[in-house]
Tab-separated table of C-alpha atoms and ligand atoms in Angstrom:
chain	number	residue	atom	x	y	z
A	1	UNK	CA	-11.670	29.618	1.356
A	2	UNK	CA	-10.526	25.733	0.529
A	3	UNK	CA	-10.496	23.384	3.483
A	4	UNK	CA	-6.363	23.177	2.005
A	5	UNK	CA	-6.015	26.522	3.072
A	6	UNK	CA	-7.327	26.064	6.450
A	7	UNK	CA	-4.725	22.903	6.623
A	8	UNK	CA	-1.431	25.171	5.570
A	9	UNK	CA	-3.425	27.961	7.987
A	10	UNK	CA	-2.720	24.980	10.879
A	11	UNK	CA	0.824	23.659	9.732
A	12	UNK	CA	2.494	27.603	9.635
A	13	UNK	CA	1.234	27.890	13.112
A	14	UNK	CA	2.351	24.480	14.773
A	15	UNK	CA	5.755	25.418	12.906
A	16	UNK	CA	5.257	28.804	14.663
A	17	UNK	CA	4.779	27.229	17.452
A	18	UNK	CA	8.071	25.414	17.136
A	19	UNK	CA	10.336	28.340	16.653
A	20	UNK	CA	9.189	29.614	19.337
A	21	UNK	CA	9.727	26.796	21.574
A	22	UNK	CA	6.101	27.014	22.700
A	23	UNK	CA	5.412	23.072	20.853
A	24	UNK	CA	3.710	20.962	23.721
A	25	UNK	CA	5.751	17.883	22.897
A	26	UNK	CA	4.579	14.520	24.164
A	27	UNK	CA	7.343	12.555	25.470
A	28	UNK	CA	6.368	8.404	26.272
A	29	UNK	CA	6.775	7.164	29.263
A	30	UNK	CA	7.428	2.793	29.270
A	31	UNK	CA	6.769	2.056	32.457
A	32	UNK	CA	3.689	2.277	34.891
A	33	UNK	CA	3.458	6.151	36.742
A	34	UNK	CA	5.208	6.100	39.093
A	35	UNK	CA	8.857	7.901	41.720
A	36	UNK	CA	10.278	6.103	39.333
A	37	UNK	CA	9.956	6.120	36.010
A	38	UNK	CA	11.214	4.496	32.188
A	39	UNK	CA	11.731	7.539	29.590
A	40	UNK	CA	13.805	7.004	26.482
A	41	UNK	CA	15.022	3.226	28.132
A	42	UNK	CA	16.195	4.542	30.997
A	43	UNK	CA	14.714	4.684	34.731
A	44	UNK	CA	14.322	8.461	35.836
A	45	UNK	CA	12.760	9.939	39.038
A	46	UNK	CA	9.586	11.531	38.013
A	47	UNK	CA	8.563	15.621	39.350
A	48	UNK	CA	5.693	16.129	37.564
A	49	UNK	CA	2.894	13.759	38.394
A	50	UNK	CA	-0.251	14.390	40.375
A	51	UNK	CA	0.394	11.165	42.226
A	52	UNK	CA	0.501	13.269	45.523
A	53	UNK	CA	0.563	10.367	48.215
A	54	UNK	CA	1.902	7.989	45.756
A	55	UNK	CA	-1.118	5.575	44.975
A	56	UNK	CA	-1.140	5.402	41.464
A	57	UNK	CA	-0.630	2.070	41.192
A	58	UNK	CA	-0.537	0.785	45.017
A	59	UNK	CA	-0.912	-2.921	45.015
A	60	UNK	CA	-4.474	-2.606	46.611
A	61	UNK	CA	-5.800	-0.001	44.220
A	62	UNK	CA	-4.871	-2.516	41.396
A	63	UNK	CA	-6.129	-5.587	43.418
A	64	UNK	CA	-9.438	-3.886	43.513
A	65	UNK	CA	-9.976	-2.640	40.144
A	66	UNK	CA	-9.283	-6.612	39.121
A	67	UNK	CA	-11.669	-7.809	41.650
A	68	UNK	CA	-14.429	-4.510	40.296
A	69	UNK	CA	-13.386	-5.887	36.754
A	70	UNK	CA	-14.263	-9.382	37.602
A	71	UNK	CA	-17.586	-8.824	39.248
A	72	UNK	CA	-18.789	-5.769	37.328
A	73	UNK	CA	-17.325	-6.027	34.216
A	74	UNK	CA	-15.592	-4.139	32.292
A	75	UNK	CA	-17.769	-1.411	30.997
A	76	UNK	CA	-21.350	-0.529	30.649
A	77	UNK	CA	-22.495	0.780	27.237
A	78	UNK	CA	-24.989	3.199	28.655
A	79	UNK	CA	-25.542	6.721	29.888
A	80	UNK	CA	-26.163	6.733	34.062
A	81	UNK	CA	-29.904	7.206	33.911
A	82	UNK	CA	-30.518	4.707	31.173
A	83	UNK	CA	-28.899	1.715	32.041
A	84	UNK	CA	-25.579	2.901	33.680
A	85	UNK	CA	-26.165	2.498	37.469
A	86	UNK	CA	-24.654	0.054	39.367
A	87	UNK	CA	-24.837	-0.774	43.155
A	88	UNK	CA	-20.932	0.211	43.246
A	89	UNK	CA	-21.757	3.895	41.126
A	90	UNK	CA	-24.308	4.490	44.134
A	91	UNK	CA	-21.899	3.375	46.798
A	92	UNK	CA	-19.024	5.420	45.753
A	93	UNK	CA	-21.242	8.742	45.702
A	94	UNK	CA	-22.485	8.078	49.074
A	95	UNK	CA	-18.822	7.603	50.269
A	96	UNK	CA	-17.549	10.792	48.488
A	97	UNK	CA	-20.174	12.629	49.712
A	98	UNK	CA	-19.326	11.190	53.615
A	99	UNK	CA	-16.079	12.216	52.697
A	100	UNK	CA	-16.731	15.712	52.311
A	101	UNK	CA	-19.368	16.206	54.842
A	102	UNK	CA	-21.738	17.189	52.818
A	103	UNK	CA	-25.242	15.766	51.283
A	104	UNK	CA	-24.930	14.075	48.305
A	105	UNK	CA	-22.404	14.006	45.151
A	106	UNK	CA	-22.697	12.743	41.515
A	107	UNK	CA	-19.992	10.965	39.378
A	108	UNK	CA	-18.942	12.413	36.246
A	109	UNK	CA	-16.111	10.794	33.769
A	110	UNK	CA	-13.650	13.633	34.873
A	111	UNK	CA	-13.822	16.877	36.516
A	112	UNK	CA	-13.459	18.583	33.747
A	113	UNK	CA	-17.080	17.395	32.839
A	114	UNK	CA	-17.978	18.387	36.222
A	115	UNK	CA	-16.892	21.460	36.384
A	116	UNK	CA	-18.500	21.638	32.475
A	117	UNK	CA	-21.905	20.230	33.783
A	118	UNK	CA	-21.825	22.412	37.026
A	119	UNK	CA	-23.151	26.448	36.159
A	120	UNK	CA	-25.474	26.055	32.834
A	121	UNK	CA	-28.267	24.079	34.974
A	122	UNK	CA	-27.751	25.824	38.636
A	123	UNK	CA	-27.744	29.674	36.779
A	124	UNK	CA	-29.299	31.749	34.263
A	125	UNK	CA	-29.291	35.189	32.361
A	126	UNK	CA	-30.536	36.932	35.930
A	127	UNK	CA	-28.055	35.200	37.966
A	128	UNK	CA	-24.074	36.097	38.298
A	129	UNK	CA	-21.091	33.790	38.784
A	130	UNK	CA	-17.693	35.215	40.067
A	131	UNK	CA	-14.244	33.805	38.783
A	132	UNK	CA	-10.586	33.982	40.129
A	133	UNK	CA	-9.043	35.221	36.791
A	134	UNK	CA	-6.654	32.266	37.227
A	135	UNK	CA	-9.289	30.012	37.424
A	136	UNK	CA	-8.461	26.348	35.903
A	137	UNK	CA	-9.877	25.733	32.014
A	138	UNK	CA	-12.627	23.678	32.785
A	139	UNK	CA	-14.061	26.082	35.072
A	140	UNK	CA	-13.660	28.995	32.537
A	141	UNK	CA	-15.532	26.346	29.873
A	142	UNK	CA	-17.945	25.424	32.237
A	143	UNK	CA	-18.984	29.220	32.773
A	144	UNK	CA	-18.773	30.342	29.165
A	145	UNK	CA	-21.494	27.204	28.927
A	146	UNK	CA	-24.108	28.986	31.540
A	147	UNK	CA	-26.263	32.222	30.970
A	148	UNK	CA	-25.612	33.748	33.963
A	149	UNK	CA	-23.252	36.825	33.750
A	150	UNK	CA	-19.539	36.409	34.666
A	151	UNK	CA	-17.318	38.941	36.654
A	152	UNK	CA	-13.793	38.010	36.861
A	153	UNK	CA	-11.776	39.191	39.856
A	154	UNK	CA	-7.818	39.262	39.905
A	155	UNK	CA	-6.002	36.690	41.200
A	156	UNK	CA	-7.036	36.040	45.019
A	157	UNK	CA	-7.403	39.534	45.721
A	158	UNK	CA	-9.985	40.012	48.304
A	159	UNK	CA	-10.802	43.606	47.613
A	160	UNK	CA	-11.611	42.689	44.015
A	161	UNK	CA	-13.624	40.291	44.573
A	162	UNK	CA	-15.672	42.896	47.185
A	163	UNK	CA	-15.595	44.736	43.917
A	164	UNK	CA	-17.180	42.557	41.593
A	165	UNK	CA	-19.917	41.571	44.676
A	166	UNK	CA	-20.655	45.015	44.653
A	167	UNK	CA	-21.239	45.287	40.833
A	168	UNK	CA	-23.650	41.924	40.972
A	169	UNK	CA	-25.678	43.412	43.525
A	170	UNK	CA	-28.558	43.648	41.092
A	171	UNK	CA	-28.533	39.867	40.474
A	172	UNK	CA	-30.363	37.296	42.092
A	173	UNK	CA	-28.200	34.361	42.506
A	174	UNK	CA	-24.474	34.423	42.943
A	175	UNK	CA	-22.043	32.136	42.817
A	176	UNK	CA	-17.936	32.961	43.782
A	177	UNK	CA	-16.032	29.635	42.461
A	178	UNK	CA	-12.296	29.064	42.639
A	179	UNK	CA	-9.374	26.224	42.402
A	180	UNK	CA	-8.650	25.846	45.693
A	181	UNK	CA	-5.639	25.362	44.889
A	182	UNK	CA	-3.729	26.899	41.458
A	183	UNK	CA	-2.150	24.357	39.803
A	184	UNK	CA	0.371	26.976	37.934
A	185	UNK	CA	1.319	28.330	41.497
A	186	UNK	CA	0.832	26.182	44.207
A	187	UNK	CA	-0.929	29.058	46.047
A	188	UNK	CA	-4.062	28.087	47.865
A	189	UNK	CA	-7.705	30.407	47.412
A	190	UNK	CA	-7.783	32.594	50.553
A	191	UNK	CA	-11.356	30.535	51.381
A	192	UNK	CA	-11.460	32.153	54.873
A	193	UNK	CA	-12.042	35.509	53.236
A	194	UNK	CA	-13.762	34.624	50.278
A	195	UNK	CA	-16.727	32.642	52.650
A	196	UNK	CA	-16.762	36.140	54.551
A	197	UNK	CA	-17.339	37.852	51.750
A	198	UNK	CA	-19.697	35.335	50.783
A	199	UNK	CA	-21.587	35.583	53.622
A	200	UNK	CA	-21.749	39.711	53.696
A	201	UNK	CA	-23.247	39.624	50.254
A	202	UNK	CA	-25.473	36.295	50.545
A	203	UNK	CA	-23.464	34.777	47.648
A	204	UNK	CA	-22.735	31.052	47.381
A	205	UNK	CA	-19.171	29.047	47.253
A	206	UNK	CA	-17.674	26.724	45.054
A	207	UNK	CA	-14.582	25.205	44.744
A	208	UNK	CA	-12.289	23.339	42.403
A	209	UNK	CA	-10.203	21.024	44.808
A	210	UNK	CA	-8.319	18.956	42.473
A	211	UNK	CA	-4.818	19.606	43.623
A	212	UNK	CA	-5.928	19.428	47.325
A	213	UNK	CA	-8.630	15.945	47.610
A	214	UNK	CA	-6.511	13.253	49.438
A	215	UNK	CA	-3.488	14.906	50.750
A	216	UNK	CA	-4.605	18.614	51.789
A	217	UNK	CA	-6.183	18.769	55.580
A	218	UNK	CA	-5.462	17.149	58.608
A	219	UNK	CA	-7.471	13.935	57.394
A	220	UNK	CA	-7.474	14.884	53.415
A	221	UNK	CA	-10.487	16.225	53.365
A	222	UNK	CA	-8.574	19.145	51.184
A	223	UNK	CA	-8.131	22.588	50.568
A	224	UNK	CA	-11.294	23.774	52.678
A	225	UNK	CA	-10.310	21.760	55.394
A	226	UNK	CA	-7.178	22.731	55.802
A	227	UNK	CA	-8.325	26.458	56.138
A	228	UNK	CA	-11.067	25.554	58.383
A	229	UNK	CA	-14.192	26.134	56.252
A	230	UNK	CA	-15.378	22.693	55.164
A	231	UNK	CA	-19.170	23.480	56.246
A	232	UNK	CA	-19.054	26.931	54.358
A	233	UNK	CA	-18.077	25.824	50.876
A	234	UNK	CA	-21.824	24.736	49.076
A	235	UNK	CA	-20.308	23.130	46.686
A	236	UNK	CA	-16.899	21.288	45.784
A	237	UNK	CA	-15.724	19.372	42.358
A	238	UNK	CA	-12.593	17.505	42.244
A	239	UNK	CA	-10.567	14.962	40.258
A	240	UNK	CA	-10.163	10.598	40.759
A	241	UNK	CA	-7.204	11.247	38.089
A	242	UNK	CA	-5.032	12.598	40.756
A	243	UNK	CA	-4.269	11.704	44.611
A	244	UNK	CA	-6.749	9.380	44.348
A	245	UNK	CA	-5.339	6.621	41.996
A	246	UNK	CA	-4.206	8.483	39.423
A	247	UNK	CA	-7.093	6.996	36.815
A	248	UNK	CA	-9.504	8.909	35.685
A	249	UNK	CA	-13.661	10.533	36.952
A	250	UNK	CA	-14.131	13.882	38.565
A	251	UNK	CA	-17.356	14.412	41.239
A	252	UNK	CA	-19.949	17.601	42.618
A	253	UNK	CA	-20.193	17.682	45.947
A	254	UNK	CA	-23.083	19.222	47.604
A	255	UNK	CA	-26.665	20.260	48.847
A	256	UNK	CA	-29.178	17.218	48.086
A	257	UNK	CA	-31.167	19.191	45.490
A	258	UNK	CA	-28.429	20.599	43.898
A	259	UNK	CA	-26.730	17.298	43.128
A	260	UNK	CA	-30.567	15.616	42.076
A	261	UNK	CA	-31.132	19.336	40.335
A	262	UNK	CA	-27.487	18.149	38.575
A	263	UNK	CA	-28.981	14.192	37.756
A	264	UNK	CA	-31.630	15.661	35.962
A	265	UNK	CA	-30.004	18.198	33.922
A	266	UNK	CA	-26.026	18.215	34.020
A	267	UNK	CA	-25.269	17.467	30.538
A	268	UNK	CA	-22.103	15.487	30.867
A	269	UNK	CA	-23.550	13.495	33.195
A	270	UNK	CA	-26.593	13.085	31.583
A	271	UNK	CA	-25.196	12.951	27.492
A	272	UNK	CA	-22.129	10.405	28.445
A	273	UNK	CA	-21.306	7.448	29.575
A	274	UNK	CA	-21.222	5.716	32.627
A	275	UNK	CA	-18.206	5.688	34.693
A	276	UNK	CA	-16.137	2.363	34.291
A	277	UNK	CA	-16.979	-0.272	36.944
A	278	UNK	CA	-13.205	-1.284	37.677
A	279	UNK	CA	-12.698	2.357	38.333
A	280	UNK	CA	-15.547	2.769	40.193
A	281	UNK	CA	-14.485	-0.300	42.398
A	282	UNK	CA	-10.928	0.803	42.751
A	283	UNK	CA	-12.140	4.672	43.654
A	284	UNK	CA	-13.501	3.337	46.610
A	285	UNK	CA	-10.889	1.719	47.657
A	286	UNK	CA	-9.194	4.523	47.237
A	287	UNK	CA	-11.301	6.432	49.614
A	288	UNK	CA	-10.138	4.235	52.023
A	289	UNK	CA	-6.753	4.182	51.509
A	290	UNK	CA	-6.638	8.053	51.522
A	291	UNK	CA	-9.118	7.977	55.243
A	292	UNK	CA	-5.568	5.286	56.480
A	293	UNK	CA	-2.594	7.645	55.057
A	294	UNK	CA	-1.756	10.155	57.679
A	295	UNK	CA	1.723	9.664	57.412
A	296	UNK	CA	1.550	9.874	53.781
A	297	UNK	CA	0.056	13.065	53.814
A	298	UNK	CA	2.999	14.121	56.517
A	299	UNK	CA	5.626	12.877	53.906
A	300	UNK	CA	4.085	14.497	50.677
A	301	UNK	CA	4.412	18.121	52.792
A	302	UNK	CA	7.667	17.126	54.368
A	303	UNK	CA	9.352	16.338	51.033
A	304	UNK	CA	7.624	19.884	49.439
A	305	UNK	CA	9.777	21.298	52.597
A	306	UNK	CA	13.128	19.961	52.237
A	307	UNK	CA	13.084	20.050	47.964
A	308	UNK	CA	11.613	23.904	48.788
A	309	UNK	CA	14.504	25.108	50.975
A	310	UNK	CA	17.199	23.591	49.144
A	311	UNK	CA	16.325	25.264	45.815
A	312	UNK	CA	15.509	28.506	47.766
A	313	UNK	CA	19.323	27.758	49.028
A	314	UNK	CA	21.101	27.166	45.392
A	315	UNK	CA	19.616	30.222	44.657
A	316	UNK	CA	16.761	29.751	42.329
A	317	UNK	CA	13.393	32.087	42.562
A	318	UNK	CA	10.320	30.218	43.634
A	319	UNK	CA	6.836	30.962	43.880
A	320	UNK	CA	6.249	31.432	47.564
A	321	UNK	CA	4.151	28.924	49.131
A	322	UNK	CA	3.947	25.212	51.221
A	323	UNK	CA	2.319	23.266	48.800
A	324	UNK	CA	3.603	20.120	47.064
A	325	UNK	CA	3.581	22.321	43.656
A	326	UNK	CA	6.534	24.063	43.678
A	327	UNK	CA	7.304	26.631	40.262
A	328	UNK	CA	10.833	27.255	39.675
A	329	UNK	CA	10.781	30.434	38.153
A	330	UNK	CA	12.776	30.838	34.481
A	331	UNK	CA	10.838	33.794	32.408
A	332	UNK	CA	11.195	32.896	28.776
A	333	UNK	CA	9.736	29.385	27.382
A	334	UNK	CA	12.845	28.639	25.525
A	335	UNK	CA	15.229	28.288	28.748
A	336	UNK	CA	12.318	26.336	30.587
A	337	UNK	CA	12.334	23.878	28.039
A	338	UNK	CA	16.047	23.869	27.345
A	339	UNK	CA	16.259	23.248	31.248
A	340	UNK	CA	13.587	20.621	31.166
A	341	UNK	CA	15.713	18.412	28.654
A	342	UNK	CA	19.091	18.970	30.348
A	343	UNK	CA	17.535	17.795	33.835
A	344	UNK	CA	16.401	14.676	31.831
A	345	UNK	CA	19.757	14.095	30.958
A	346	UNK	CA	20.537	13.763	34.557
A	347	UNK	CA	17.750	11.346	35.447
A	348	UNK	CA	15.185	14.446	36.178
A	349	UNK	CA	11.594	14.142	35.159
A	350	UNK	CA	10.358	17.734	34.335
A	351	UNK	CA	8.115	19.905	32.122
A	352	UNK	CA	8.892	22.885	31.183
A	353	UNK	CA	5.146	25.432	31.246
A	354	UNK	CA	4.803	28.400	29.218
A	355	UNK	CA	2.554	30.147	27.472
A	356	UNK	CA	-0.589	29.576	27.197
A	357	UNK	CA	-0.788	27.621	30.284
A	358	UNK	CA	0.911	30.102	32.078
A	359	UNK	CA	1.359	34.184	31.205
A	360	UNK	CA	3.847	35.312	28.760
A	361	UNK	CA	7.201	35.728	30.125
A	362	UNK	CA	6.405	33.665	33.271
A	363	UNK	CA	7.776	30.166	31.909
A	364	UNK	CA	8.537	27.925	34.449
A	365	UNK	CA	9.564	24.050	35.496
A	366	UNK	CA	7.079	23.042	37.917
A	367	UNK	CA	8.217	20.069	40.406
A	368	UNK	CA	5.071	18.154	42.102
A	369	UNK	CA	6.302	16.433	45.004
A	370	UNK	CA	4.912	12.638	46.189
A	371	UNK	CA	4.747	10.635	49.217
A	372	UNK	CA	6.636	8.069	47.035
A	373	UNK	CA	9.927	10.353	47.140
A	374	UNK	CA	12.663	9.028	48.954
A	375	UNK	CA	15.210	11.530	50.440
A	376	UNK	CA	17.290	10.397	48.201
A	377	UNK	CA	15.295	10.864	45.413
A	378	UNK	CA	15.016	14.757	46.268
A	379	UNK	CA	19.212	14.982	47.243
A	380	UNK	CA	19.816	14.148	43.171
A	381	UNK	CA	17.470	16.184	41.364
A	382	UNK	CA	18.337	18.987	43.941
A	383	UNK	CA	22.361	18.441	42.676
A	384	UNK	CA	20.934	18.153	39.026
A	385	UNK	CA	19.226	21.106	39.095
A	386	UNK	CA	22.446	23.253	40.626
A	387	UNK	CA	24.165	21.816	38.062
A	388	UNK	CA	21.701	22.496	35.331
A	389	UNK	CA	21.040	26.198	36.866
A	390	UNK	CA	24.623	27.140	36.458
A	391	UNK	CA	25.740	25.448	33.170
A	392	UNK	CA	22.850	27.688	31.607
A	393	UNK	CA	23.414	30.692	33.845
A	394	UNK	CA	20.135	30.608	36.154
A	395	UNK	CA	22.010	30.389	39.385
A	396	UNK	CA	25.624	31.491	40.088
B	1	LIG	C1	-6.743	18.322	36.641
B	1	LIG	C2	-7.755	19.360	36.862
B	1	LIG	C3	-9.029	19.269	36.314
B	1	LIG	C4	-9.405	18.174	35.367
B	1	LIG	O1	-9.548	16.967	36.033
B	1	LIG	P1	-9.817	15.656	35.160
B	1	LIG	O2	-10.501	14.733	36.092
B	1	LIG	O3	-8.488	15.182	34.690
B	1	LIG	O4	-10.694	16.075	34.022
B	1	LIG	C5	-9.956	20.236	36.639
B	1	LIG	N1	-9.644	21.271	37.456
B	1	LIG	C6	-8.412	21.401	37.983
B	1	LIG	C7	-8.110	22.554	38.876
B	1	LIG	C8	-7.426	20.460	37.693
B	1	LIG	O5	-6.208	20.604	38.193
């Protein structure tokens, strides 16, 4: 058929898409991220950043990616292995690496590139790799990238997983990998069990820890710290474009030779560029900043506490839980949405999600809470959303 018919193919569905209220709108934000933010010329408080402890754009993180810009430049032209190294690049491994207590970890420009460069080079056609069915897309990619055969166990369910370790038996190598934490939910990976398990059937354990690196653990060492199994997890990727700044680069943590084994064959490490020095500069500072924020970390959970109970109070349905994600339940994607824009018109910053980032009839307006919140911040979007919930019949 004509490439024109491929074209009118694409335009019925995005006006599909429309109808149905399932169009992923962008909306522009004029300001810098932020509590506080400028949509449509006016200053709104902002729920749906990953800016967990507030540091996207703290004064020092900025200071230092000037400073990295000025003595590093600005970017490097070259792949890592060719000409893409810099002292900095080998400094901020080393820290993230300290960070996580384990031996070494490699830079990548995000984690979705990590988590694409992670299973094709560790696993092949004899070796098995077992997924949380609501496993983040990158990992999904990453796995339908890599030989090795994939078992897919429901949603943190322990005896499934026992299941699918069962089924592998007959493999040699086997890998369990999870988000630590779902970012749809807000639920965290029952990583006590699943390094039990792990251990029973000589598998190995990775994690995703993006929505946990900085503000999850008693010191933000994340999700597998604050379920007491750091040391068991073999290997951990995770996001820079989150807690930590808010920028962009993701990172694998782990075993010396699987990090070198990674160097020398990781394809999105080894077929892309370089991350940015003023990014590299102002990661490490962020490092820092994250090792000196205990009360941040207190205030990020605190605020998920109060903004928790007092929608559980108005009356809305939550997804259980005690993370800073916290999914207000609406069922079809039209009322998310709908919801979403009224709450702007009170000075609310949220997205609706539906389908396909979430199931089919499980829409929903996610709120992410940050350190940055004030009290007050969480008493008005808690009165705009009773007053939103009622007008359109959510709450009585
Ligand atoms: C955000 C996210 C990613 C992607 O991270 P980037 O660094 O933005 O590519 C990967 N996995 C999970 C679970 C995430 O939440």
């Amino acid at each position: 058929m004509s490439k024109q018919s491929l074209y009118a193919h694409l335009g019925a569905e995005l006006q599909r898409l429309q109808q149905e209220g399932l169009y992923k709108r962008e909306r522009y934000i004029e300001s810098p991220q932020g509590p506080l933010i400028v949509v449509h010329g006016s200053t709104v408080i902002n729920f749906c950043a990953n800016n967990y402890l507030g540091l996207a754009n703290d004064p020092q993180l900025v200071r230092a990616c000037h400073e990295g810009l000025d003595s590093h430049g600005y970017g490097l032209s070259s792949v890592r292995f060719i000409c893409g190294t810099q002292d900095i690049h080998k400094q901020l491994e080393k820290k993230i690496a300290q960070f996580f207590r384990k031996e070494d970890a490699i830079l990548y420009i995000s984690c979705f590139d990590a988590n694409g460069g992670l299973f094709e080079p560790l696993l092949n056609d004899q070796d098995a790799i077992l997924s949380d069915e609501l496993n983040h897309a990158s990992i999904i990619d990453g796995i339908r990238l890599c030989k090795a055969k994939r078992f897919r166990y429901k949603h943190n369910d322990m005896d499934d997983l026992r299941r699918v370790l069962q089924e592998s038996q007959s493999c040699r190598y086997r890998l369990i990998f999870t988000d630590s934490v779902f970012s749809m939910d807000g639920d965290y990976a029952n990583l006590p069990a699943i390094c039990d398990l792990a251990d029973e059937y000589q598998a190995l354990v990775g994690i995703d820890d993006c929505h946990a690196t900085g503000f999850c653990g008693a010191t933000g060492r994340g999700a597998a710290e604050h379920l007491g199994v750091l040391d068991r997890i073999d290997i951990i990727t995770s996001t820079l474009g989150k807690c930590l700044g808010g920028a962009a680069g993701g990172f694998t943590v782990g075993k010396a030779e699987v990090i070198d084994w990674l160097r020398n064959r990781s394809r999105p490490y080894l077929f892309s560029n370089a991350v940015p020095p003023p990014l590299v500069a102002a990661s490490l500072k962020a490092f820092d900043l994250v090792e000196q924020s205990h009360s941040l970390r207190e205030r990020v959970h605190q605020n998920a506490k109060i903004m928790r109970s007092g929608l559980e109070q108005a009356g809305f349905t939550l997804k259980p839980g005690n993370h800073p994600i916290i999914p207000v339940m609406l069922g079809e994607a039209a009322l998310a949405t709908k919801m979403a824009e009224l709450l702007l018109a009170e000075g609310i910053y949220v997205i609706g999600f539906s389908y396909p980032v979430v199931p089919q009839g499980q829409a929903r307006i996610r709120l992410q809470m940050s350190a940055a919140h004030t009290p007050e911040h969480i008493e008005r979007a808690l009165q705009a959303f009773i007053k939103v919930g009622r007008s359109l019949g959510v709450i009585s």
